Short mmCIF file of C-alpha atoms and ligand atoms in Angstrom, two decimals:
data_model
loop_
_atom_site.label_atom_id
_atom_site.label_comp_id
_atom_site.label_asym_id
_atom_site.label_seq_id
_atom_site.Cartn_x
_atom_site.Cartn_y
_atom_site.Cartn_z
CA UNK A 1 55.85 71.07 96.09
CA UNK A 2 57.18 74.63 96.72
CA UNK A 3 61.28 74.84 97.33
CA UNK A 4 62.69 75.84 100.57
CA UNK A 5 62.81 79.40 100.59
CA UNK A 6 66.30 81.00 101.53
CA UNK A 7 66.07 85.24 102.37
CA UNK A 8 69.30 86.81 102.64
CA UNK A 9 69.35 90.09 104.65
CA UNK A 10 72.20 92.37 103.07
CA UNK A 11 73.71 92.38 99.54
CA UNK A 12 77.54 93.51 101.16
CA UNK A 13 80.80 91.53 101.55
CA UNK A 14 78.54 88.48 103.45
CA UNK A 15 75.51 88.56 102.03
CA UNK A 16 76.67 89.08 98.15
CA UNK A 17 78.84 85.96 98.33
CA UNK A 18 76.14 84.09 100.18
CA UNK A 19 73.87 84.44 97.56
CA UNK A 20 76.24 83.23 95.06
CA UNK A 21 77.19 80.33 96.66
CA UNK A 22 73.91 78.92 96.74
CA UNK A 23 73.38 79.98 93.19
CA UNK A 24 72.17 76.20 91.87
CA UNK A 25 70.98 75.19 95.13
CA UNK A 26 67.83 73.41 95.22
CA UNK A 27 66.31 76.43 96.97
CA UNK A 28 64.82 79.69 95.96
CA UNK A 29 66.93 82.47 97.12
CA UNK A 30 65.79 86.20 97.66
CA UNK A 31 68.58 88.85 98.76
CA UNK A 32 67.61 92.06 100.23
CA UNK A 33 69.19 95.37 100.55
CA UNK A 34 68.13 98.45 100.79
CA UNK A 35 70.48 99.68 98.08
CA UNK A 36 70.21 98.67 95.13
CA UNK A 37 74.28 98.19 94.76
CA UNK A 38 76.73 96.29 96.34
CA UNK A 39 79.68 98.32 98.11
CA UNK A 40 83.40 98.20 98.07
CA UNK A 41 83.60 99.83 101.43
CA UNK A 42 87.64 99.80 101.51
CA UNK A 43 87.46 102.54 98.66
CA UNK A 44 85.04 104.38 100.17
CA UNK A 45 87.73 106.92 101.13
CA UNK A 46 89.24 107.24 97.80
CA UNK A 47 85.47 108.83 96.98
CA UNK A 48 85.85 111.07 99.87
CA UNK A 49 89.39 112.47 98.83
CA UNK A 50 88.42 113.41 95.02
CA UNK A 51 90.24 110.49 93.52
CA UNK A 52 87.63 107.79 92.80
CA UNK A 53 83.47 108.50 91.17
CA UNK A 54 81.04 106.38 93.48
CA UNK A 55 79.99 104.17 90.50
CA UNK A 56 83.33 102.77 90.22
CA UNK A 57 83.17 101.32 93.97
CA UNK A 58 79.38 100.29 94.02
CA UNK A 59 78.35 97.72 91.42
CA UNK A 60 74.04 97.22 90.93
CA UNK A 61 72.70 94.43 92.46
CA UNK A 62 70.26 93.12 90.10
CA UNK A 63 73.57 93.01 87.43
CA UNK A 64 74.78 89.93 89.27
CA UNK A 65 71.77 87.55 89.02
CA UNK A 66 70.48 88.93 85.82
CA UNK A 67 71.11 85.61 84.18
CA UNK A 68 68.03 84.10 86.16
CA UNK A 69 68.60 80.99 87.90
CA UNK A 70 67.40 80.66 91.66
CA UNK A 71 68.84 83.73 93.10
CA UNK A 72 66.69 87.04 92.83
CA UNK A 73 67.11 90.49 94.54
CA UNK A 74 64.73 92.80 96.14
CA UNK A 75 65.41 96.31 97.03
CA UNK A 76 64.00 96.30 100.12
CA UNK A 77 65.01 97.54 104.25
CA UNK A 78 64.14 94.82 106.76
CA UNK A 79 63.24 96.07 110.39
CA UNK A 80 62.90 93.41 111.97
CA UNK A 81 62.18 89.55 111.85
CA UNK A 82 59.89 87.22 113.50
CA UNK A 83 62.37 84.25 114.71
CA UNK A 84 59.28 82.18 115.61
CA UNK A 85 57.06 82.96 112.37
CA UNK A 86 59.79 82.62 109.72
CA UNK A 87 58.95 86.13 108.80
CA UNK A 88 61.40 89.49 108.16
CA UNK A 89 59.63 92.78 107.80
CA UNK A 90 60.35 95.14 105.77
CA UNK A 91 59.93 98.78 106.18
CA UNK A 92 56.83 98.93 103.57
CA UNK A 93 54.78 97.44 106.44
CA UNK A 94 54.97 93.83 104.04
CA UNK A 95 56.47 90.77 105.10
CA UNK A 96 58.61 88.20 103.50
CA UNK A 97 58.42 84.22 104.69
CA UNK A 98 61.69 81.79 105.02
CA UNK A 99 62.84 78.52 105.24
CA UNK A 100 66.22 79.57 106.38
CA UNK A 101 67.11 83.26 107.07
CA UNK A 102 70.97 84.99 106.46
CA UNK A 103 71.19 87.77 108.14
CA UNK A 104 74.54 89.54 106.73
CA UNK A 105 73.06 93.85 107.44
CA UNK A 106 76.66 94.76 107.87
CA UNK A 107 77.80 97.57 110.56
CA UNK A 108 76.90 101.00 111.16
CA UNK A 109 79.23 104.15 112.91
CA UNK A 110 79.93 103.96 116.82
CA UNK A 111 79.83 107.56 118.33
CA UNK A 112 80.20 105.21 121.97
CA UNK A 113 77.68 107.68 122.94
CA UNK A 114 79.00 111.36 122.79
CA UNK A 115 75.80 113.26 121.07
CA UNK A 116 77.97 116.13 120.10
CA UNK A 117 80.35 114.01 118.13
CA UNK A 118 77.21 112.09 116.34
CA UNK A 119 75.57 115.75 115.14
CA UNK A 120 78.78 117.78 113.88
CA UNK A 121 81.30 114.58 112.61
CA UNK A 122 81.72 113.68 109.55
CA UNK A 123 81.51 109.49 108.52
CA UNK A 124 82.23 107.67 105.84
CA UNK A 125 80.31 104.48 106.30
CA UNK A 126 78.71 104.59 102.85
CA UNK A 127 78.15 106.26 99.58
CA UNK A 128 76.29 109.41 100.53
CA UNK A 129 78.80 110.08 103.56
CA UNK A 130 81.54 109.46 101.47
CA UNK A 131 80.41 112.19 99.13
CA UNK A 132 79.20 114.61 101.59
CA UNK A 133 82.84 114.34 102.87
CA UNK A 134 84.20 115.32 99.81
CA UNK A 135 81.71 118.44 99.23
CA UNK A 136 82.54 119.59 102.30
CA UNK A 137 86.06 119.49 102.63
CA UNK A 138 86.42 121.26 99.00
CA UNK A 139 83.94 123.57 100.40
CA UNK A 140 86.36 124.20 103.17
CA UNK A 141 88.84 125.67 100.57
CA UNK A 142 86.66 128.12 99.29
CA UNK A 143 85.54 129.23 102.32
CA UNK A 144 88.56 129.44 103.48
CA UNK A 145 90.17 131.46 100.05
CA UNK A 146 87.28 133.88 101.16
CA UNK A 147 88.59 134.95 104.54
CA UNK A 148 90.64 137.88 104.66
CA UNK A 149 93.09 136.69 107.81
CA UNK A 150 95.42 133.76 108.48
CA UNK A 151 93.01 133.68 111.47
CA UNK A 152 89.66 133.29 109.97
CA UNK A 153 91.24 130.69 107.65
CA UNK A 154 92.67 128.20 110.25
CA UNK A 155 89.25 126.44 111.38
CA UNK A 156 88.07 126.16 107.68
CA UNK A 157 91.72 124.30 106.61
CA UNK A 158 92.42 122.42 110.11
CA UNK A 159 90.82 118.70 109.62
CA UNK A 160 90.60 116.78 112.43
CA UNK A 161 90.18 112.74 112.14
CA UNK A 162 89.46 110.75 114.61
CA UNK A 163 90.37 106.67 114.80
CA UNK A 164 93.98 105.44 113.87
CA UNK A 165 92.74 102.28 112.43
CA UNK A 166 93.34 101.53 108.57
CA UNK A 167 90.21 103.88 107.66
CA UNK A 168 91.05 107.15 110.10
CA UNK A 169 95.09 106.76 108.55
CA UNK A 170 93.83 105.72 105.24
CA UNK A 171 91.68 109.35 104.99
CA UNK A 172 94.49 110.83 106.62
CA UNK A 173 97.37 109.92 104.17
CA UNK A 174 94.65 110.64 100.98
CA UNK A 175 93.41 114.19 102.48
CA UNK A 176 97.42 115.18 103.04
CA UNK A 177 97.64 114.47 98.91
CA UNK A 178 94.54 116.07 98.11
CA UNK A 179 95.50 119.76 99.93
CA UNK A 180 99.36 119.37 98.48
CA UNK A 181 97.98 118.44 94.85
CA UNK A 182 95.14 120.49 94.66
CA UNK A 183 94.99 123.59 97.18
CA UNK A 184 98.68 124.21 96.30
CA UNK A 185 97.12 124.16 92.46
CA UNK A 186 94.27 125.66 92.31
CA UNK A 187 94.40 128.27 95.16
CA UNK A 188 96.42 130.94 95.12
CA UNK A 189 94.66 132.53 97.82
CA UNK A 190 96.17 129.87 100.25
CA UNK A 191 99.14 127.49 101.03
CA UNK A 192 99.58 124.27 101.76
CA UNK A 193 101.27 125.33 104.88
CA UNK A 194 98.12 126.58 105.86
CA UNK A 195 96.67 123.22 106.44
CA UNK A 196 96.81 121.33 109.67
CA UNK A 197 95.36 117.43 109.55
CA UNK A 198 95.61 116.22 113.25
CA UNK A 199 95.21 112.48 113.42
CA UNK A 200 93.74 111.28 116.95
CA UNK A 201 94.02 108.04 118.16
CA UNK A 202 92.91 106.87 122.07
CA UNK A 203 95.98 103.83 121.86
CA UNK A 204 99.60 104.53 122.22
CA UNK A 205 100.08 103.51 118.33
CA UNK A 206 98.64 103.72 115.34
CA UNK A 207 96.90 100.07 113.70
CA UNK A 208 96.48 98.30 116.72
CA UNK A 209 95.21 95.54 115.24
CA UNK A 210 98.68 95.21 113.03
CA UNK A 211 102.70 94.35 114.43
CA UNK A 212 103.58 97.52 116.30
CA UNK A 213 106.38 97.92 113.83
CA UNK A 214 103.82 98.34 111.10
CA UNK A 215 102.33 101.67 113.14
CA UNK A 216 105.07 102.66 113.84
CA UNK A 217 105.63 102.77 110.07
CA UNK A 218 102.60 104.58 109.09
CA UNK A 219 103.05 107.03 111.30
CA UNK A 220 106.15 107.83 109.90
CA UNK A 221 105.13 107.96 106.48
CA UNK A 222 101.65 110.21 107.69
CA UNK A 223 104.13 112.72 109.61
CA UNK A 224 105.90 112.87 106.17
CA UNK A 225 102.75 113.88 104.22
CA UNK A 226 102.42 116.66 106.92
CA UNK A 227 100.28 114.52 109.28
CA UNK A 228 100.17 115.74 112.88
CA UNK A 229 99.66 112.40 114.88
CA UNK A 230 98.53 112.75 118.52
CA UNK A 231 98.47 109.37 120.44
CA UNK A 232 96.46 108.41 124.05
CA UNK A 233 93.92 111.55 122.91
CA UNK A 234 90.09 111.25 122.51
CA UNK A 235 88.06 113.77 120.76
CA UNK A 236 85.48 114.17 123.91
CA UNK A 237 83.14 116.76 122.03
CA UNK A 238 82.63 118.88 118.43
CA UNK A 239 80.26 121.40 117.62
CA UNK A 240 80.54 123.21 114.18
CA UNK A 241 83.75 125.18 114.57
CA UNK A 242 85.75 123.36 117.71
CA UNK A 243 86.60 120.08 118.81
CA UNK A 244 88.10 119.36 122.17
CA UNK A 245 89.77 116.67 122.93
CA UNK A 246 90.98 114.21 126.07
CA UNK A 247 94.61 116.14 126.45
CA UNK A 248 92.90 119.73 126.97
CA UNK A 249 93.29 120.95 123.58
CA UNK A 250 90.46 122.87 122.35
CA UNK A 251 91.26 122.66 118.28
CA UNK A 252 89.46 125.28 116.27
CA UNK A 253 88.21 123.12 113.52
CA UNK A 254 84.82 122.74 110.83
CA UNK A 255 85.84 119.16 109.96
CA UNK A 256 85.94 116.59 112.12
CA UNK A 257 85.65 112.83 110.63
CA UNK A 258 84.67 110.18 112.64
CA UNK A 259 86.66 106.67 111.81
CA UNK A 260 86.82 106.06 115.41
CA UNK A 261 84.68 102.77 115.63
CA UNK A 262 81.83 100.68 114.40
CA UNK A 263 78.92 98.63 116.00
CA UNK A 264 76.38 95.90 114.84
CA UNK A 265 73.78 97.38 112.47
CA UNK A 266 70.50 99.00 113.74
CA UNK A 267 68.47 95.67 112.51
CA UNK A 268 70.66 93.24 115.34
CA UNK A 269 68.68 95.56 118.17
CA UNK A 270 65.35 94.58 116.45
CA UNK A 271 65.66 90.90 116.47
CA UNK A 272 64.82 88.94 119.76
CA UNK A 273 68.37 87.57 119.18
CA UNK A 274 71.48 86.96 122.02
CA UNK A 275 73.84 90.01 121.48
CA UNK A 276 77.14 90.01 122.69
CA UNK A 277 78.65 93.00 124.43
CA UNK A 278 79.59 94.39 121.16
CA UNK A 279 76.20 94.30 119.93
CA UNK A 280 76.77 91.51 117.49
CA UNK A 281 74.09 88.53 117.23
CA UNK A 282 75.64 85.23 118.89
CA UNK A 283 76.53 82.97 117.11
CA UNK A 284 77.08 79.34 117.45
CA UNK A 285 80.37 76.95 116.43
CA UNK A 286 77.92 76.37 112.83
CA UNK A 287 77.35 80.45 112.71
CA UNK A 288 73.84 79.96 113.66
CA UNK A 289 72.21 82.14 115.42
CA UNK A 290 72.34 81.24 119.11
CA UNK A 291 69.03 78.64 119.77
CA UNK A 292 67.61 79.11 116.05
CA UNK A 293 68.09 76.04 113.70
CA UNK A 294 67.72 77.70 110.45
CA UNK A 295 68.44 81.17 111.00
CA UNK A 296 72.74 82.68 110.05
CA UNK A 297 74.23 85.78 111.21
CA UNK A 298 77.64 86.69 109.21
CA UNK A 299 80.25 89.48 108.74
CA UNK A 300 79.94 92.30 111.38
CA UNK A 301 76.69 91.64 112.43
CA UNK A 302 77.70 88.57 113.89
CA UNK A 303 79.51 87.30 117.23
CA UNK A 304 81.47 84.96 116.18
CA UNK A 305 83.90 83.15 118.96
CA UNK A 306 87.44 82.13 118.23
CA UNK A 307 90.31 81.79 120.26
CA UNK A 308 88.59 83.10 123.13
CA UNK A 309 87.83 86.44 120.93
CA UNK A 310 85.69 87.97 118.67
CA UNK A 311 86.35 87.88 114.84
CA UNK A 312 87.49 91.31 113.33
CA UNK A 313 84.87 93.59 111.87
CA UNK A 314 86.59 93.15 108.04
CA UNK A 315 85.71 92.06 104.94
CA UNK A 316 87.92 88.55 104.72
CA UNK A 317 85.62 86.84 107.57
CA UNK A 318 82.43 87.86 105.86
CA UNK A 319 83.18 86.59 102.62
CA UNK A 320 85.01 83.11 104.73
CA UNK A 321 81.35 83.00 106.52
CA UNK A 322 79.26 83.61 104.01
CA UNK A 323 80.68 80.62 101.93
CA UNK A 324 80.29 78.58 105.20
CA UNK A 325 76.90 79.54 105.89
CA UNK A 326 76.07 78.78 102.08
CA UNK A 327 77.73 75.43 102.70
CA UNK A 328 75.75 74.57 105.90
CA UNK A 329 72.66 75.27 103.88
CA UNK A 330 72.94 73.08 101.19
CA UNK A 331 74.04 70.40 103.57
CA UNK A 332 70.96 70.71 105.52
CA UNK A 333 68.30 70.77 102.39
CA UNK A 334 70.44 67.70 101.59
CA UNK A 335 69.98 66.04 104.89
CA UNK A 336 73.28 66.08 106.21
CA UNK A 337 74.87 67.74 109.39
CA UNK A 338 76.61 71.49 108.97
CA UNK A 339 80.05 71.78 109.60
CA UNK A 340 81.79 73.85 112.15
CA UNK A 341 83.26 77.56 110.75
CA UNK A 342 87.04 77.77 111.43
CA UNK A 343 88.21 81.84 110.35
CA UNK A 344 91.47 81.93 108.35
CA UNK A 345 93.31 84.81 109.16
CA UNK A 346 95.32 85.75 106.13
CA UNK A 347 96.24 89.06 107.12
CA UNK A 348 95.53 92.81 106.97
CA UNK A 349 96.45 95.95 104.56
CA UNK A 350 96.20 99.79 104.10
CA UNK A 351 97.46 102.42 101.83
CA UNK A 352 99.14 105.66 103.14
CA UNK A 353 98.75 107.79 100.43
CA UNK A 354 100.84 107.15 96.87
CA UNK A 355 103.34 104.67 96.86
CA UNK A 356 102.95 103.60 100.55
CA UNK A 357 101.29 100.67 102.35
CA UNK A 358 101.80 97.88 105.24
CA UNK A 359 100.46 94.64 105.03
CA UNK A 360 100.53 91.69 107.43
CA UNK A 361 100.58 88.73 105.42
CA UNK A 362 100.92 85.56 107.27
CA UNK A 363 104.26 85.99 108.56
CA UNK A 364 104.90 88.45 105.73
CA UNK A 365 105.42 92.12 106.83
CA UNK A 366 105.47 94.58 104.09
CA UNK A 367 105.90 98.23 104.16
CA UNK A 368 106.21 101.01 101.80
CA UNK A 369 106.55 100.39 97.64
CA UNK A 370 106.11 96.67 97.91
CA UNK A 371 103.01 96.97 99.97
CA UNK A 372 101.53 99.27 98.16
CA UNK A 373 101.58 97.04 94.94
CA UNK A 374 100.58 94.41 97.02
CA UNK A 375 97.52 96.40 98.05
CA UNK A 376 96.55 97.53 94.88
CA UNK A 377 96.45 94.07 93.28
CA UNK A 378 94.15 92.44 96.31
CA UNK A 379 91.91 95.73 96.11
CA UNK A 380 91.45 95.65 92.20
CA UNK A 381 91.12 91.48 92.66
CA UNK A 382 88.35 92.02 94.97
CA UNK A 383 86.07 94.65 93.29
CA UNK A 384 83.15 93.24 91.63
CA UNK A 385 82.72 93.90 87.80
CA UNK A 386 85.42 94.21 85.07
CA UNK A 387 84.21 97.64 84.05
CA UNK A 388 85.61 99.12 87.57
CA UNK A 389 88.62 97.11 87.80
CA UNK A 390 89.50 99.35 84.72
CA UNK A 391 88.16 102.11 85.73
CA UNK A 392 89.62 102.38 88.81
CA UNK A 393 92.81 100.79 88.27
CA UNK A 394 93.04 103.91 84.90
CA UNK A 395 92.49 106.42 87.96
CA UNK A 396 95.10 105.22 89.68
CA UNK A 397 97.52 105.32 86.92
CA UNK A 398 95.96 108.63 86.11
CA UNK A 399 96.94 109.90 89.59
CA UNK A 400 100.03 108.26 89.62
CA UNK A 401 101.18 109.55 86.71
CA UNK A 402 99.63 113.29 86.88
CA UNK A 403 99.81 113.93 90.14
CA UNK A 404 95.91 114.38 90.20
CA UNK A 405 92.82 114.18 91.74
CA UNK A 406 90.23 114.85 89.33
CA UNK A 407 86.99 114.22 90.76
CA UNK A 408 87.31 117.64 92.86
CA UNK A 409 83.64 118.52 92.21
CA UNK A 410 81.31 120.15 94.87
CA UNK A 411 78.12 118.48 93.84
CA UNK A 412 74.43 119.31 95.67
CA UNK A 413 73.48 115.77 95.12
CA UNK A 414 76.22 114.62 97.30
CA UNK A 415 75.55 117.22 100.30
CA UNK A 416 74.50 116.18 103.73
CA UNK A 417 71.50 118.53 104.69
C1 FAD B 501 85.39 103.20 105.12
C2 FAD B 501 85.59 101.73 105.35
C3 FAD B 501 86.81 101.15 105.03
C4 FAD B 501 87.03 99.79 105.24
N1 FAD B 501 88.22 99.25 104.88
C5 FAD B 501 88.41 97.92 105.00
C6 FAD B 501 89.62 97.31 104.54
O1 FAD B 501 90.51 97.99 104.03
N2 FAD B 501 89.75 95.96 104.69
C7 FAD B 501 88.76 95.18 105.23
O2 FAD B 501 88.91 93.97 105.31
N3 FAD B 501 87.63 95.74 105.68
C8 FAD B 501 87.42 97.07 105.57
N4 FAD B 501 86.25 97.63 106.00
C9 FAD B 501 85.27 96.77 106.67
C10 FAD B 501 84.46 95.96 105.69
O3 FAD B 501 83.90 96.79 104.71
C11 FAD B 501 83.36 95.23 106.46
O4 FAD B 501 83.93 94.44 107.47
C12 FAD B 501 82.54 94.34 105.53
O5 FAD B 501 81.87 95.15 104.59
C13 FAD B 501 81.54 93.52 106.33
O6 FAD B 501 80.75 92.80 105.44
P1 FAD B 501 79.21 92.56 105.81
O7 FAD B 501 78.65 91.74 104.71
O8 FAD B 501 79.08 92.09 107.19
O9 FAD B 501 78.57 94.03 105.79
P2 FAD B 501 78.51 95.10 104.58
O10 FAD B 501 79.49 94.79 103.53
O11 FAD B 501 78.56 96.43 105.25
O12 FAD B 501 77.07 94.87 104.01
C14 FAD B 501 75.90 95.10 104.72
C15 FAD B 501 74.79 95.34 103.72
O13 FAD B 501 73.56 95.31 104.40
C16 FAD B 501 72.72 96.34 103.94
N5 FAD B 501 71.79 96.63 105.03
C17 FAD B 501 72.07 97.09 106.27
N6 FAD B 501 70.96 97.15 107.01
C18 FAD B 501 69.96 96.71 106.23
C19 FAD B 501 68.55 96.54 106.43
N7 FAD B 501 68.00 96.82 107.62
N8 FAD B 501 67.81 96.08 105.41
C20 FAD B 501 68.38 95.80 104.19
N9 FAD B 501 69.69 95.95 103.95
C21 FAD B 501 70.47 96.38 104.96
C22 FAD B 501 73.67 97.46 103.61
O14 FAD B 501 73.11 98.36 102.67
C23 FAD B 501 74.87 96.70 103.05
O15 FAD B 501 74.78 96.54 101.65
C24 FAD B 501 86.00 98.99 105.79
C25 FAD B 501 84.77 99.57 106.12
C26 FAD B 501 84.57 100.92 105.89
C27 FAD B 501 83.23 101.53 106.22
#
């Protein structure tokens, strides 16, 4: 008799650990992404600011099941799924049956509908972005070496990021270290002084999701790399050389980069699935999707109730949910009931450039030196594969040590167009 057949949607945070918790399950298990790598999304910005190579963040898929057993991967997109069939399409026209369904497709970027924003921002929601980021902003400095006036240089060296959540201060803090350790270096032409990064966030603090004090920290630490923060702002439209924003200010800027927000990916609006206002799939207490038996949603895609609100967007309640869901499968190809999902919140973290971090841990509030060792240990715990532990954690030390960020390479493979 054939064995139940398990299809995962999504080889990220969820849908990796998913598949390796029912590694030995009495079930064949097929994961699907339509990368062939999995993605340490948290570094993504260390890519984008020169200090970190993309293949020490992204580790290959097919490296984590090569020793056989019953989990394989496909690189494949999905675009939809038949609920009723047991069926998930994939973009080559084909389709691929299942007994039970995962579907873990992550998050994409929320321009909340300003067109303007979507065509001339920047992201950095995955690999390619993340490297068209950093083309363009080293770009920047040689267009900006090229101009004869302090004039013509100011919209090629004035950055503008939008979102004052861990990834907008994050970019922030690394882009203030990459103009004082490189464009002080290696251009002559210009000054560091010359630079203006203008952090915008719509709240009255940075991190809202962290202890005020903890913003309150960050921003101190950003205004000390030369971070301009500007609170209660919006950026309410970009084209290629100007962003304006909520308090009147016109800014005459090339680079704007969009950390402001994300929403469920572009696979939730395919399925004939409850969404939540958010977008997210609906999920019930056993992270099923609302009304379907067999069929998961985890990690952002999914709506997931607690305490009257929804789960956080972040990687700790994908990985906690993908176990779960894991669980409640092998519980139900065993015959018994699945288990209700209870989220643990242990906490938050972010770097603000060398030597600085907060963290909310538990009750724990750290700040500055301390949090910044704290970060790097959960960071380099969490990356898959030994080879980029080393590699990044050497980069690190590399840039600790030399004051260096050595990846400053404008590379066509990387551009956006
Ligand atoms: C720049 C950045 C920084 C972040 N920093 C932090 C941080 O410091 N701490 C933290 O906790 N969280 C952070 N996050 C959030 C964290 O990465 C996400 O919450 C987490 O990745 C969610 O896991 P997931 O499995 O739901 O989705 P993901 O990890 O995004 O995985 C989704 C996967 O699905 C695949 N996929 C999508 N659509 C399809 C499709 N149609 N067909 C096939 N495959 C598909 C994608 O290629 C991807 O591999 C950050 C995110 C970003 C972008």
């Amino acid at each position: 008799m054939d064995r139940p057949r398990v299809v995962i949607v999504g080889a990220g945070f969820g849908g990796l650990r998913c598949a390796r918790s029912l590694s030995g399950a009495p079930a064949d298990v097929l994961l699907l992404d339509r990368n062939n790598y999995h993605l340490f999304a948290p570094l993504l910005y260390q890519v984008a600011s020169s200090l970190l190579n993309p293949s020490d963040i992204a580790y290959p898929i097919r490296a984590v099941f090569r020793d056989g057993g019953n989990v394989r991967f496909r690189m494949a997109e999905a675009t939809g799924a038949d609920l009723d069939a047991g069926r998930v399409q994939l973009s080559d026209g084909s389709a691929v049956p299942y007994d039970y369904l995962v579907l873990a497709a992550g998050s994409e970027t929320n321009f909340f509908g300003l067109q303007s924003v979507g065509r001339s921002a920047w992201g950095m929601k995955d690999l390619p972005e993340a490297l068209a980021l950093r083309n363009h902003v080293l770009r920047c400095f040689e267009s900006a070496a090229r101009e004869p006036s302090a004039h013509a240089r100011a919209p090629w060296l004035t950055f503008v990021v939008a979102g004052g959540g861990p990834t907008g201060v994050e970019y922030a803090g690394a882009l203030a270290e990459l103009v004082r350790l490189v464009l002080g270096r290696d251009y002559p032409e210009l000054s560091a002084g010359d630079v203006r990064i203008l952090l915008v966030e719509g709240l009255d603090r940075l991190f809202p999701t962290f202890p005020p004090a903890l913003g309150e920290k960050a921003r101190a630490r950003l205004e000390s790399l030369g971070v301009a923060v500007r609170l209660r702002a919006r950026v309410l439209d970009a084209d290629a050389d100007r962003v304006r924003l909520s308090d009147g200010e016109a800014v005459p800027a090339r680079t704007l980069v969009w950390a402001a927000g994300v929403k469920a990916a572009g696979l939730a609006a395919a399925l004939h699935a409850p969404r939540s206002r958010s977008g997210r799939i609906e999920v019930d207490e056993f992270l099923r999707v609302k009304g379907r038996e067999r069929v998961y949603a985890i990690g952002d895609l999914a709506s997931f109730q607690q305490d009257g609100r929804e789960i956080p967007m972040i990687a700790a309640p994908a990985m906690q949910q993908a176990r779960h869901a894991a669980g409640n499968i092998r519980a139900s190809l065993e015959g018994r009931p699945p288990a209700p999902f209870h989220y643990k919140d242990r906490g938050m973290m972010a770097t603000i450039g060398r030597n600085a971090a907060v963290a909310q841990i538990g009750r724990l509030s750290l700040a500055g030196f301390a949090g910044w060792i704290a970060w790097l240990f959960v960071h380099l715990y969490f990356l898959i594969g030994f080879r980029n532990r080393l590699v990044v954690l050497l980069g690190w030390a590399w840039n600790y040590l030399r004051h260096d960020r050595p990846i400053r390479l404008i590379t066509r493979a990387g551009d956006r167009d």
